[in-house]
Each structure stands twice: as C-alpha cells, then as structure tokens.
GROMACS .gro file of C-alpha atoms in nm:
model
  207
    1MET     CA    1  -0.001  -0.025   0.000
    2SER     CA    2   0.122   0.337  -0.101
    3THR     CA    3   0.153   0.623   0.138
    4ALA     CA    4  -0.136   0.806  -0.049
    5GLU     CA    5  -0.345   0.486  -0.045
    6GLU     CA    6  -0.267   0.426   0.335
    7THR     CA    7  -0.371   0.813   0.386
    8ALA     CA    8  -0.689   0.797   0.177
    9ASP     CA    9  -0.802   0.456   0.349
   10GLY     CA   10  -0.704   0.549   0.707
   11GLU     CA   11  -0.803   0.899   0.705
   12THR     CA   12  -1.098   0.911   0.471
   13SER     CA   13  -1.345   1.074   0.732
   14ALA     CA   14  -1.088   1.338   0.846
   15TRP     CA   15  -1.092   1.469   0.493
   16GLY     CA   16  -1.484   1.427   0.445
   17GLU     CA   17  -1.512   1.803   0.483
   18VAL     CA   18  -1.266   1.907   0.220
   19THR     CA   19  -1.456   1.968  -0.094
   20PRO     CA   20  -1.484   1.959  -0.397
   21ASP     CA   21  -1.309   1.622  -0.500
   22ALA     CA   22  -1.024   1.795  -0.669
   23ALA     CA   23  -0.927   1.979  -0.355
   24ARG     CA   24  -0.935   1.673  -0.134
   25ARG     CA   25  -0.720   1.487  -0.381
   26LEU     CA   26  -0.439   1.797  -0.365
   27LEU     CA   27  -0.477   1.782   0.025
   28VAL     CA   28  -0.397   1.391   0.033
   29ALA     CA   29  -0.128   1.434  -0.222
   30ALA     CA   30   0.021   1.696   0.016
   31VAL     CA   31   0.004   1.476   0.302
   32GLU     CA   32   0.194   1.208   0.113
   33ALA     CA   33   0.457   1.453   0.004
   34PHE     CA   34   0.519   1.628   0.330
   35ALA     CA   35   0.539   1.295   0.515
   36GLU     CA   36   0.782   1.161   0.239
   37ARG     CA   37   1.016   1.472   0.174
   38GLY     CA   38   0.943   1.694   0.434
   39TYR     CA   39   0.749   2.035   0.384
   40HIS     CA   40   1.054   2.262   0.263
   41ALA     CA   41   1.169   2.001   0.011
   42THR     CA   42   0.842   1.954  -0.140
   43THR     CA   43   0.723   2.192  -0.412
   44THR     CA   44   0.367   2.290  -0.543
   45ARG     CA   45   0.464   2.078  -0.864
   46ASP     CA   46   0.536   1.750  -0.637
   47ILE     CA   47   0.196   1.795  -0.499
   48ALA     CA   48   0.007   1.858  -0.819
   49GLY     CA   49   0.195   1.571  -0.989
   50ARG     CA   50   0.074   1.307  -0.713
   51ALA     CA   51  -0.258   1.426  -0.749
   52GLY     CA   52  -0.263   1.379  -1.123
   53MET     CA   53  -0.318   1.741  -1.175
   54SER     CA   54  -0.142   2.043  -1.312
   55PRO     CA   55   0.037   2.301  -1.096
   56ALA     CA   56  -0.184   2.578  -1.210
   57ALA     CA   57  -0.486   2.362  -1.111
   58LEU     CA   58  -0.352   2.373  -0.761
   59TYR     CA   59  -0.374   2.746  -0.732
   60ILE     CA   60  -0.761   2.726  -0.802
   61HIS     CA   61  -0.799   2.547  -0.460
   62TYR     CA   62  -0.490   2.666  -0.246
   63LYS     CA   63  -0.305   3.003  -0.294
   64THR     CA   64  -0.003   2.885  -0.142
   65LYS     CA   65   0.163   2.564  -0.014
   66GLU     CA   66   0.155   2.684   0.340
   67GLU     CA   67  -0.229   2.722   0.316
   68LEU     CA   68  -0.222   2.329   0.229
   69LEU     CA   69  -0.023   2.257   0.545
   70HIS     CA   70  -0.217   2.504   0.743
   71ARG     CA   71  -0.555   2.320   0.651
   72ILE     CA   72  -0.421   1.986   0.711
   73SER     CA   73  -0.271   2.088   1.041
   74ARG     CA   74  -0.611   2.236   1.150
   75ILE     CA   75  -0.825   1.942   1.039
   76GLY     CA   76  -0.579   1.693   1.214
   77HIS     CA   77  -0.580   1.884   1.542
   78GLU     CA   78  -0.945   1.948   1.546
   79LYS     CA   79  -0.981   1.582   1.538
   80ALA     CA   80  -0.745   1.503   1.792
   81VAL     CA   81  -0.935   1.763   2.007
   82ASP     CA   82  -1.259   1.552   1.925
   83ILE     CA   83  -1.127   1.224   2.020
   84LEU     CA   84  -0.999   1.344   2.356
   85ARG     CA   85  -1.297   1.566   2.436
   86VAL     CA   86  -1.515   1.270   2.381
   87ALA     CA   87  -1.346   1.034   2.618
   88ALA     CA   88  -1.291   1.317   2.901
   89ARG     CA   89  -1.644   1.371   2.902
   90GLY     CA   90  -1.770   1.039   2.888
   91GLU     CA   91  -1.901   0.811   3.155
   92GLY     CA   92  -1.698   0.598   3.409
   93SER     CA   93  -1.435   0.649   3.623
   94ALA     CA   94  -1.123   0.887   3.573
   95ALA     CA   95  -0.919   0.547   3.503
   96GLU     CA   96  -1.177   0.438   3.247
   97ARG     CA   97  -1.166   0.781   3.075
   98LEU     CA   98  -0.778   0.807   3.060
   99ALA     CA   99  -0.762   0.456   2.921
  100ASP     CA  100  -1.037   0.547   2.666
  101ALA     CA  101  -0.880   0.881   2.570
  102VAL     CA  102  -0.505   0.701   2.522
  103SER     CA  103  -0.628   0.412   2.340
  104SER     CA  104  -0.821   0.638   2.100
  105PHE     CA  105  -0.542   0.877   2.063
  106VAL     CA  106  -0.306   0.606   1.974
  107ARG     CA  107  -0.528   0.441   1.749
  108TRP     CA  108  -0.560   0.734   1.562
  109HIS     CA  109  -0.173   0.806   1.540
  110ALA     CA  110  -0.131   0.450   1.439
  111GLY     CA  111  -0.412   0.422   1.193
  112GLY     CA  112  -0.350   0.747   1.039
  113ARG     CA  113   0.053   0.752   1.088
  114THR     CA  114   0.105   0.952   0.729
  115THR     CA  115  -0.125   1.232   0.828
  116ALA     CA  116  -0.018   1.208   1.201
  117ARG     CA  117   0.333   1.274   1.129
  118VAL     CA  118   0.261   1.587   0.930
  119VAL     CA  119   0.015   1.702   1.174
  120GLN     CA  120   0.246   1.690   1.475
  121TYR     CA  121   0.609   1.720   1.312
  122GLU     CA  122   0.559   2.019   1.089
  123LEU     CA  123   0.451   2.279   1.303
  124ASP     CA  124   0.756   2.510   1.285
  125SER     CA  125   0.695   2.504   0.900
  126LEU     CA  126   0.372   2.745   0.953
  127GLY     CA  127   0.400   3.106   0.946
  128PRO     CA  128   0.316   3.298   1.270
  129ASP     CA  129  -0.060   3.338   1.231
  130ALA     CA  130  -0.131   2.990   1.120
  131ARG     CA  131   0.104   2.858   1.388
  132ALA     CA  132  -0.070   3.058   1.669
  133GLU     CA  133  -0.372   2.884   1.564
  134ILE     CA  134  -0.253   2.539   1.585
  135LEU     CA  135  -0.085   2.615   1.925
  136ALA     CA  136  -0.405   2.723   2.056
  137LEU     CA  137  -0.548   2.375   1.949
  138ARG     CA  138  -0.264   2.210   2.111
  139ARG     CA  139  -0.352   2.373   2.437
  140GLN     CA  140  -0.704   2.240   2.403
  141VAL     CA  141  -0.540   1.904   2.336
  142ASP     CA  142  -0.359   1.908   2.665
  143ALA     CA  143  -0.629   2.053   2.871
  144GLU     CA  144  -0.884   1.744   2.766
  145VAL     CA  145  -0.583   1.507   2.906
  146ARG     CA  146  -0.498   1.717   3.207
  147SER     CA  147  -0.873   1.726   3.319
  148ILE     CA  148  -0.908   1.391   3.347
  149ILE     CA  149  -0.583   1.342   3.542
  150GLU     CA  150  -0.692   1.625   3.771
  151ASP     CA  151  -1.009   1.435   3.821
  152GLY     CA  152  -0.843   1.119   3.894
  153VAL     CA  153  -0.619   1.305   4.141
  154ALA     CA  154  -0.921   1.464   4.319
  155ALA     CA  155  -1.097   1.140   4.343
  156GLY     CA  156  -0.800   0.965   4.476
  157GLU     CA  157  -0.772   0.720   4.182
  158PHE     CA  158  -0.426   0.855   4.073
  159ASP     CA  159  -0.089   0.920   4.242
  160VAL     CA  160   0.048   1.213   4.062
  161LEU     CA  161   0.273   1.463   4.209
  162ASP     CA  162   0.307   1.678   3.871
  163VAL     CA  163  -0.004   1.687   3.668
  164HIS     CA  164   0.148   1.921   3.419
  165GLY     CA  165   0.454   1.738   3.363
  166THR     CA  166   0.254   1.378   3.352
  167THR     CA  167   0.009   1.523   3.094
  168LEU     CA  168   0.305   1.619   2.878
  169ALA     CA  169   0.440   1.267   2.918
  170VAL     CA  170   0.119   1.099   2.818
  171LEU     CA  171   0.079   1.308   2.516
  172SER     CA  172   0.419   1.253   2.409
  173LEU     CA  173   0.390   0.893   2.450
  174CYS     CA  174   0.074   0.884   2.231
  175ILE     CA  175   0.211   1.120   1.933
  176ASP     CA  176   0.526   0.934   1.904
  177VAL     CA  177   0.344   0.612   1.787
  178ALA     CA  178   0.296   0.799   1.449
  179ARG     CA  179   0.684   0.793   1.419
  180TRP     CA  180   0.750   0.439   1.456
  181PHE     CA  181   0.432   0.233   1.384
  182ASN     CA  182   0.461  -0.013   1.113
  183VAL     CA  183   0.152  -0.138   0.928
  184ASP     CA  184   0.350  -0.456   0.887
  185GLY     CA  185   0.444  -0.464   1.238
  186PRO     CA  186   0.337  -0.733   1.491
  187ARG     CA  187   0.064  -0.523   1.637
  188THR     CA  188  -0.245  -0.367   1.521
  189PRO     CA  189  -0.358  -0.019   1.598
  190ASP     CA  190  -0.599  -0.143   1.842
  191GLU     CA  191  -0.355  -0.344   2.016
  192VAL     CA  192  -0.090  -0.068   2.042
  193GLY     CA  193  -0.378   0.136   2.168
  194GLU     CA  194  -0.471  -0.116   2.453
  195LEU     CA  195  -0.095  -0.142   2.552
  196TYR     CA  196  -0.047   0.211   2.574
  197ALA     CA  197  -0.360   0.261   2.799
  198ASP     CA  198  -0.241   0.005   3.031
  199LEU     CA  199   0.121   0.170   3.034
  200VAL     CA  200  -0.043   0.520   3.107
  201LEU     CA  201  -0.273   0.389   3.405
  202ARG     CA  202   0.050   0.239   3.538
  203MET     CA  203   0.225   0.586   3.502
  204VAL     CA  204  -0.050   0.768   3.696
  205GLY     CA  205  -0.055   0.518   3.964
  206ALA     CA  206  -0.403   0.397   3.892
  207LYS     CA  207  -0.566   0.218   4.200
   0.00000   0.00000   0.00000
C-alpha cells in the first residue's frame, strides 16, 4: 500500500469536509509529499503531480503551499481535540476515561500515521498566524488530558505529583506512535492502543 493509499484509506473521514473532490485529492497528495520529503523539500509541482493535476490547477484551490499545510494541520488537530474531548467527557471513572482517551488517541496516530506525522511534526513550517492557531488547538488537546488526570487525583484514583508534567509525558507517548508504527509490524493499532492505555494507567498510579 502506498503512502497516498494508506492516507486515503485510514483517514477518509478526516477529509470528508474537504470539497470539491479535486481539493481533497490535492490535500491527500500534500500529506503524502510532506510525510515523505518534508514540507520545505516539497514543491507545489510535486503535490500537483501526485494528485494527477497540473500546477496551475492547484492554485485554483489553494493559494500557497503553506495554506495546504495549515489546512492539514487544522483538520488533524481538530480531530485530536474531538477524540480526547469525547473520552474526557464520557461516563465512567477517571481511570476508564483516561484509558479510553489514550487508546483512542494512539489508534488515531497508528491508523493515520502518515497524516499524524505531518500534523504533529511540521508545526514550525507554518507562518506566525497559522502557527498561533494550531498552538491554541494543542492547548485544548493538553487541557482535555489534564482534566482527566486532575479528576483522578481529586478522586484519589491517581497518585500524581506533577499533573502538568505527567500530561506532557502521556501526550508525548501517544504522539510518538506516528513516528514508529509500521502497518506490517506485529501489533495492530487497536493492540497498541490497549498496550499504551495500560502503560499510562501504571504511569499515573491508578488504583
């Protein structure tokens, strides 16, 4: 399976809001190119070629290469916030909600690893205004996980001395899955999600 197919199959729902079809094809092609070559080494001609379109056609839908990266980053981070918010505000104990948050977040990073690598590791390629918007979304991601840990500490479920540092460690653990996960490896995204949920519960000293 190519990176483009992997992205399209694994993240179809993430791009559902991108219309028309040509704009969606360009976005998927950009994800593929940025993941393989990096943002700065990728040209608009590369992206258009991967989408089977002319460079001129790209500019009908996106004014600049940065606009493409910004849209990819925004959609990806909004999806991350949604995943964690659903878990944080669900029913159950803090331990159950944290396990749900971690397993869901890890599954997203493993199943959509190509997109996730671009979303998580190309932040510094954005200009100041776009970067500020994405950083605000990242703060929301942090807040959702931190709120679960704070609930667990308050309820006596977790033994955590540094909630801020632990939140950062949990998120770093989940995000790094996008860097190393291999579709041909020994574990599925679901299995990695379950493993990491167990590891994080041990990390917070879940009773």
